[in-house]
XYZ file of C-alpha atoms in Angstrom:
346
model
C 7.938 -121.004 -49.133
C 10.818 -121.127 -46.578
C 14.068 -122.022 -47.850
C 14.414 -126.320 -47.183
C 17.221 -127.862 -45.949
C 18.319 -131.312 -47.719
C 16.553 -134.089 -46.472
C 13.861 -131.580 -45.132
C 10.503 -133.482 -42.813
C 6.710 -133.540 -43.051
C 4.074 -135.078 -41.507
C 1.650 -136.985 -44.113
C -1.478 -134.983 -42.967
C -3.116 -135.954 -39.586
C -1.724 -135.400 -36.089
C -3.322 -136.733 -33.012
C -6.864 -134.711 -32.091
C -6.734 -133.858 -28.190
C -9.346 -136.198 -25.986
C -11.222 -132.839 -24.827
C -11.946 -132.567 -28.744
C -12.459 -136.275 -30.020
C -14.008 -139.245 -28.141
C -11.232 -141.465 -29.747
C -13.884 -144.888 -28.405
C -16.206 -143.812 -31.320
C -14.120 -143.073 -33.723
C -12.299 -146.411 -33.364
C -16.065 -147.939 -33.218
C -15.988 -150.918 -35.762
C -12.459 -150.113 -37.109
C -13.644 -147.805 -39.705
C -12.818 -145.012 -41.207
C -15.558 -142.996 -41.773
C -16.967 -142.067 -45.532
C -20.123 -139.780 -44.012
C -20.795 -137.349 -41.336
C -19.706 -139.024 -37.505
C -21.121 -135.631 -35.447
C -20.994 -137.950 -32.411
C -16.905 -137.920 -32.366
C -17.128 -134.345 -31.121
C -17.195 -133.747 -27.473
C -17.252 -129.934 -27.999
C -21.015 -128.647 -28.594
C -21.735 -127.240 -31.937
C -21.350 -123.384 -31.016
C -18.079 -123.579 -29.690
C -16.572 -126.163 -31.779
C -14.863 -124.537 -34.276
C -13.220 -122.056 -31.613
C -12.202 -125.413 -29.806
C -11.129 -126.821 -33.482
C -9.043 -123.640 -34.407
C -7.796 -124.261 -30.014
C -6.092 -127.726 -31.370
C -4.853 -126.783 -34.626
C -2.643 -124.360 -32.400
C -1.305 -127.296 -30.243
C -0.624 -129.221 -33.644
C 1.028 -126.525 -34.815
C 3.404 -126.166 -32.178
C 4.290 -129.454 -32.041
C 5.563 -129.641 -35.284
C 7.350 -126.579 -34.975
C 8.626 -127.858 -31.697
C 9.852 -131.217 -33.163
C 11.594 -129.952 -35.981
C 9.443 -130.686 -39.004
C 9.853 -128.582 -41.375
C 7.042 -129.081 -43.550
C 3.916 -128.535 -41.611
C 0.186 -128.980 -41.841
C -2.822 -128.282 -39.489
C -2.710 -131.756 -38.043
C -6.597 -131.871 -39.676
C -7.836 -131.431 -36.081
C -11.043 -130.527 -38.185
C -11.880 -133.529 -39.897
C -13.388 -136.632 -38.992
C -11.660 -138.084 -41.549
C -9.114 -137.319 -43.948
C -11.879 -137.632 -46.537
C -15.223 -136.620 -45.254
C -15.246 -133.224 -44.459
C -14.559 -132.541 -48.734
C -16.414 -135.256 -50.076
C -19.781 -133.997 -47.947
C -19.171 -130.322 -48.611
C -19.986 -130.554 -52.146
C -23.419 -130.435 -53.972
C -24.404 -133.729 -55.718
C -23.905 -135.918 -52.648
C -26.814 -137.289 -50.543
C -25.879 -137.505 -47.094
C -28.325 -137.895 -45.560
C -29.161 -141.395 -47.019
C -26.184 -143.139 -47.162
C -25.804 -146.436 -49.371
C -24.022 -149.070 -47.426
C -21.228 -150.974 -49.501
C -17.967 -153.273 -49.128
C -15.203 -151.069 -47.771
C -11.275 -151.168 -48.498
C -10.910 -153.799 -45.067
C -14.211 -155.965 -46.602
C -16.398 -154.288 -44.352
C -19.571 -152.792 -44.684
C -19.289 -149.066 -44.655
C -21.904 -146.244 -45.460
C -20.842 -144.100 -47.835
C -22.455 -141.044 -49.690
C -24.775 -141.360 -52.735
C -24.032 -139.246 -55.794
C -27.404 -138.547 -56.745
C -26.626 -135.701 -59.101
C -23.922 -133.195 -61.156
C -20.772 -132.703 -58.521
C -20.549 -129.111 -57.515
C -18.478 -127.136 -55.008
C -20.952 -124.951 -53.277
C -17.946 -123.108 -51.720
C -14.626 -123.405 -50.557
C -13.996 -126.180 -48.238
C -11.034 -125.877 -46.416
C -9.714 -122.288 -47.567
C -10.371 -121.106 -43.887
C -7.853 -123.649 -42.778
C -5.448 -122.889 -44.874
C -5.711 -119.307 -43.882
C -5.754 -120.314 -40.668
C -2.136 -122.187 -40.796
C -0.332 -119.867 -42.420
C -1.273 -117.219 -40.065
C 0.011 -119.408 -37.080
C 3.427 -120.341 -39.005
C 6.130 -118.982 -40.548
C 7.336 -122.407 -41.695
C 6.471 -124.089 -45.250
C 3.061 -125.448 -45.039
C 1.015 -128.452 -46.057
C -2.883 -128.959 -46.891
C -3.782 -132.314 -47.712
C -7.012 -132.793 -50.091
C -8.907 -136.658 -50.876
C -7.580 -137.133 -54.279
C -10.289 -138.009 -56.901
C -10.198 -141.526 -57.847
C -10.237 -142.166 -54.075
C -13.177 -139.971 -53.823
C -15.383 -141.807 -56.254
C -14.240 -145.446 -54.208
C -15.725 -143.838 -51.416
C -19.281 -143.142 -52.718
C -22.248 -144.848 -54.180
C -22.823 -143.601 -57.865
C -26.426 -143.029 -59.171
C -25.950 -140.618 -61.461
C -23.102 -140.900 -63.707
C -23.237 -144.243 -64.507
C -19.675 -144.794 -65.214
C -16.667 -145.539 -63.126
C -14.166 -143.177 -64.681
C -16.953 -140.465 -65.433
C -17.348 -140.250 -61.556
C -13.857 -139.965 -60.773
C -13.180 -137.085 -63.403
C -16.328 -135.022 -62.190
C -14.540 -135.671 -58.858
C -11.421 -134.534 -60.415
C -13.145 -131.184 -61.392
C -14.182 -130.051 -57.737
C -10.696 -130.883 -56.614
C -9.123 -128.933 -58.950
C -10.926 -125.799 -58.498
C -10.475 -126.497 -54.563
C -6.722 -127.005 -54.709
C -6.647 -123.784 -56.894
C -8.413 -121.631 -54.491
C -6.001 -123.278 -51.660
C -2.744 -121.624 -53.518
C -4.601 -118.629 -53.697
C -5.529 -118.916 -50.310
C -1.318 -118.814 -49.437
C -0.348 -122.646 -48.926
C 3.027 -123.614 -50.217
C 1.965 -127.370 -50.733
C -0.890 -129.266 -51.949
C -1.146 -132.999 -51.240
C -3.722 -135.512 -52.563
C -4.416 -138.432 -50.373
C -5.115 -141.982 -52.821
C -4.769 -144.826 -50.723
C -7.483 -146.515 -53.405
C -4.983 -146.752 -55.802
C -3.690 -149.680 -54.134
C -6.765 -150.847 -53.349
C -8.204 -150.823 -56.519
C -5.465 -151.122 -59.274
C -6.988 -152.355 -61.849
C -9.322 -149.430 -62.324
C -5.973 -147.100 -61.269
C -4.197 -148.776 -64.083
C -7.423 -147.504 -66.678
C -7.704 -143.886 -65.457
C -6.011 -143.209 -62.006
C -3.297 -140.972 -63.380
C -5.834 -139.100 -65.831
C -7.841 -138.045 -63.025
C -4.905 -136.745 -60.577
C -3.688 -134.549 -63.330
C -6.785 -133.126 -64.054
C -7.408 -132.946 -60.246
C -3.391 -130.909 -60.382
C -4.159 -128.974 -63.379
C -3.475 -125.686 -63.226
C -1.645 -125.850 -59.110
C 1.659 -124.182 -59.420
C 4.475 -125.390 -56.644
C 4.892 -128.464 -55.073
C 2.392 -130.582 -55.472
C 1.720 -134.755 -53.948
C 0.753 -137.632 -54.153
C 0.274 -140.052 -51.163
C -0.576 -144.245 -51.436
C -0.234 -145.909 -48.394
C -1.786 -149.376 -47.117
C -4.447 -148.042 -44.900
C -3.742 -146.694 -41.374
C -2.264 -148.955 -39.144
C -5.208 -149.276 -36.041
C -6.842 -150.265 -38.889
C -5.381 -152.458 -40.947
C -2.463 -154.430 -39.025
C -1.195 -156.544 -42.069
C 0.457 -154.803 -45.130
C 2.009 -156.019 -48.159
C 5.509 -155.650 -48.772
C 5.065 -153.846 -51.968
C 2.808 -151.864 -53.918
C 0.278 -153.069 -56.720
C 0.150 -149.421 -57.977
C 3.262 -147.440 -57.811
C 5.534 -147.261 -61.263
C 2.268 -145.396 -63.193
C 2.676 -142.421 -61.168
C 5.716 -141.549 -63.200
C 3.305 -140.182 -65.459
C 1.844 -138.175 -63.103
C 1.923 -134.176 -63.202
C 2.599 -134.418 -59.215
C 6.115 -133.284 -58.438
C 5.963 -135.357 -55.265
C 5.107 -139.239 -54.642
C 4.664 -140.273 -51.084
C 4.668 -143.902 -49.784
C 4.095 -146.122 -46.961
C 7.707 -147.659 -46.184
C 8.143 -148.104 -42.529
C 6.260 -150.882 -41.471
C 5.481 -153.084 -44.638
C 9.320 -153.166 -44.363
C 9.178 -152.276 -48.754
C 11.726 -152.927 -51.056
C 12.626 -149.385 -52.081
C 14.029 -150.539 -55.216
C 10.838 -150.074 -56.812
C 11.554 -146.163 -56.275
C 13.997 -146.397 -59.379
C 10.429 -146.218 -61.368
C 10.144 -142.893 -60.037
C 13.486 -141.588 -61.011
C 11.777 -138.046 -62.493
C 9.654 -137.554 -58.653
C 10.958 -136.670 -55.702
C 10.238 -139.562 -52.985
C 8.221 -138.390 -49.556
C 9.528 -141.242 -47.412
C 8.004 -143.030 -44.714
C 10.436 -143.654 -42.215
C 8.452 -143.898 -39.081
C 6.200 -147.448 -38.691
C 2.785 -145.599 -36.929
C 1.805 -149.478 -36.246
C 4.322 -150.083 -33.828
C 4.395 -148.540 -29.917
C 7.904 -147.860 -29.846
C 9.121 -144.495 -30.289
C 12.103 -144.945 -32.612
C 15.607 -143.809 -32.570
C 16.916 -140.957 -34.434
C 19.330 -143.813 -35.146
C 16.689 -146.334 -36.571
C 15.396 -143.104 -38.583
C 18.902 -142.299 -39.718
C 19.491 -145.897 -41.163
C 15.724 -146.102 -42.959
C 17.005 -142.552 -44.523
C 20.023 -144.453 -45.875
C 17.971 -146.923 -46.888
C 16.344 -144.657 -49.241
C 19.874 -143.188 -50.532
C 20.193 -146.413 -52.075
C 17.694 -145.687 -54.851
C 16.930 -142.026 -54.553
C 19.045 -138.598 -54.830
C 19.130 -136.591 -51.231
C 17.836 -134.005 -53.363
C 14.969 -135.893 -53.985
C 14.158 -137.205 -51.146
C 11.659 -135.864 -48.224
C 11.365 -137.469 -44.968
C 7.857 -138.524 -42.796
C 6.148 -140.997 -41.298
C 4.111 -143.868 -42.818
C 0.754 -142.021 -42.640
C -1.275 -139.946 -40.832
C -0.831 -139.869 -37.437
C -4.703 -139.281 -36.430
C -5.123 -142.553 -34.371
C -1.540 -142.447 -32.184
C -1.439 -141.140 -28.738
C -0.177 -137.384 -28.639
C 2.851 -138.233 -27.079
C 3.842 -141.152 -28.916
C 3.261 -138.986 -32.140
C 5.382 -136.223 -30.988
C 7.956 -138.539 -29.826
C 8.218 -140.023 -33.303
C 7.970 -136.731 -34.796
C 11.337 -136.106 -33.078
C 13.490 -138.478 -33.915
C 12.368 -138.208 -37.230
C 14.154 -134.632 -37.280
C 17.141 -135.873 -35.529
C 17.370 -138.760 -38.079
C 17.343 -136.597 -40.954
C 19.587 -134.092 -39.273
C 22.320 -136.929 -38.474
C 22.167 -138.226 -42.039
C 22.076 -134.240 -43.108
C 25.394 -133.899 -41.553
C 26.702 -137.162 -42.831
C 26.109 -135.821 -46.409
C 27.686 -132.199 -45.814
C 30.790 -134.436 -44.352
């Protein structure tokens, strides 16, 4: 891993997919996100879409790097979600007949069927990682669906028991994120926006299932909540109903949604032993903000947390913005945390 500066920037996962990839019109179709395969999404025939995949991860790449962020991912240009493309890799899952049940918004959404035991059949996303770090010399990122989310998004019929299903979940994950280290990434992020969602099961056995799902991953390692993305869900709460537990967590990291719910950051004192991954830039708005506005959310968050503890990004993933509102925002969210950087070395 590259050396960091203070206050060093990330992106949460997702960066814009080009149009010549993605038709963005069916991927936005009924305000979903989806849980199981969406082949229609691609505009690039099968035989030459993971050349044209590999083709945008490049451009993703560069933009980071040309924005200043110094804590980079692939942008996911791969995935058709930030869920999907693990959750339908793994033995166990029928995909083919999906069950159809409430989603997170309270719409119906199909989602896989776990119809037997959970089983990696390979690696899922060890190419990508491979793939990053060949095309960076910067830290990097890979962002994984953390368990408990995982079994939200699927219709058991097998293991007959809520927390069961998220710790079989929690089992593939961890041999996944394992084989990522291995596979040369500095950083390994779980995405649980069900946490929030769902806190009363989080409360029972959300932590035991993201340290299994950690268990054995040396280096940094994350945990991201966040209200859902903004094109999809336009009103958030102003604070979380899942946050303080995570203080029990084995992740090093906690990331949350800040920007645009406008949150009262003194909840972060309940995470005095984790470093904070800050959202600083609201994805729901148009604007591109101001390394200023940046600058003052960062302060914001020096209220409550350490500068050594503290890691700057955006709200979410950035999957549904337009590419050059996302690189714009990208932007000033290195100049912000380079104008507060200089205020603290002052």
């Amino acid at each position: 891993m590259t050396r960091l500066p203070l206050l060093p920037t990330t992106v949460v996962g997702s960066y814009p997919q080009p149009a010549w990839l993605v038709d963005q019109s069916v991927l936005r179709k009924n305000n979903v996100v989806p849980r199981v395969r969406l082949k229609e999404i691609w505009r690039v025939p099968e035989d030459a879409l993971e050349q044209a995949q590999d083709d945008a991860t490049i451009i993703a790449i560069r933009d980071m790097e040309r924005a200043g962020i110094d804590i980079i991912t692939d942008g996911e240009m791969r995935r058709e979600s930030y869920s999907n493309r693990f959750a339908l890799a793994l033995d166990g899952v029928d995909v083919d007949a999906p069950a159809v049940v409430v989603g997170r918004m309270g719409k119906p959404t199909p989602v896989p069927r776990v119809v037997g035991v959970l089983r990696r059949r390979h690696p899922v996303e060890v190419r990508d990682v491979q793939f990053l770090c060949a095309n960076t010399d910067r830290t990097t990122k890979i962002t994984l669906p953390g368990p408990f989310t995982l079994s939200m998004q699927a219709k058991d019929e097998h293991y007959g028991d809520e927390e069961a299903l998220a710790m079989a979940y929690a089992e593939v994950v961890a041999e996944e994120a394992r084989d990522l280290k291995a596979a040369g990434v500095d950083v390994i992020q779980l995405d649980e926006p069900w946490l929030q969602a769902k806190p009363e099961q989080a409360k029972r056995y959300g932590v035991k299932a993201i340290n299994r799902a950690l268990e054995g991953v040396g280096g940094p390692t994350i945990v991201h909540l966040c209200f859902g993305y903004a094109a999809v869900v336009s009103e958030k709460p102003s604070g979380y109903s899942f946050l303080p537990q995570l203080a029990d967590s084995s992740a090093t990291q906690i990331s949350i949604e800040a920007a645009q719910p406008k949150l009262d950051l003194g909840m972060l004192r309940d995470l005095s032993t984790k470093t904070i991954m800050l959202g600083v830039l609201d994805l729901g708005s148009a604007e591109v903000e101001s390394a200023e506005t940046v600058a003052t959310r960062l302060r914001d968050g020096l209220r409550h947390v350490a500068a050594e503890r503290l890691v700057a990004a955006p709200d979410c993933g950035m999957k549904y913005l337009p590419r050059d509102r996302a690189f714009g925002k990208l932007r000033a969210l290195a100049e912000g945390a380079a104008i507060v950087r200089r205020e603290l070395a002052g």
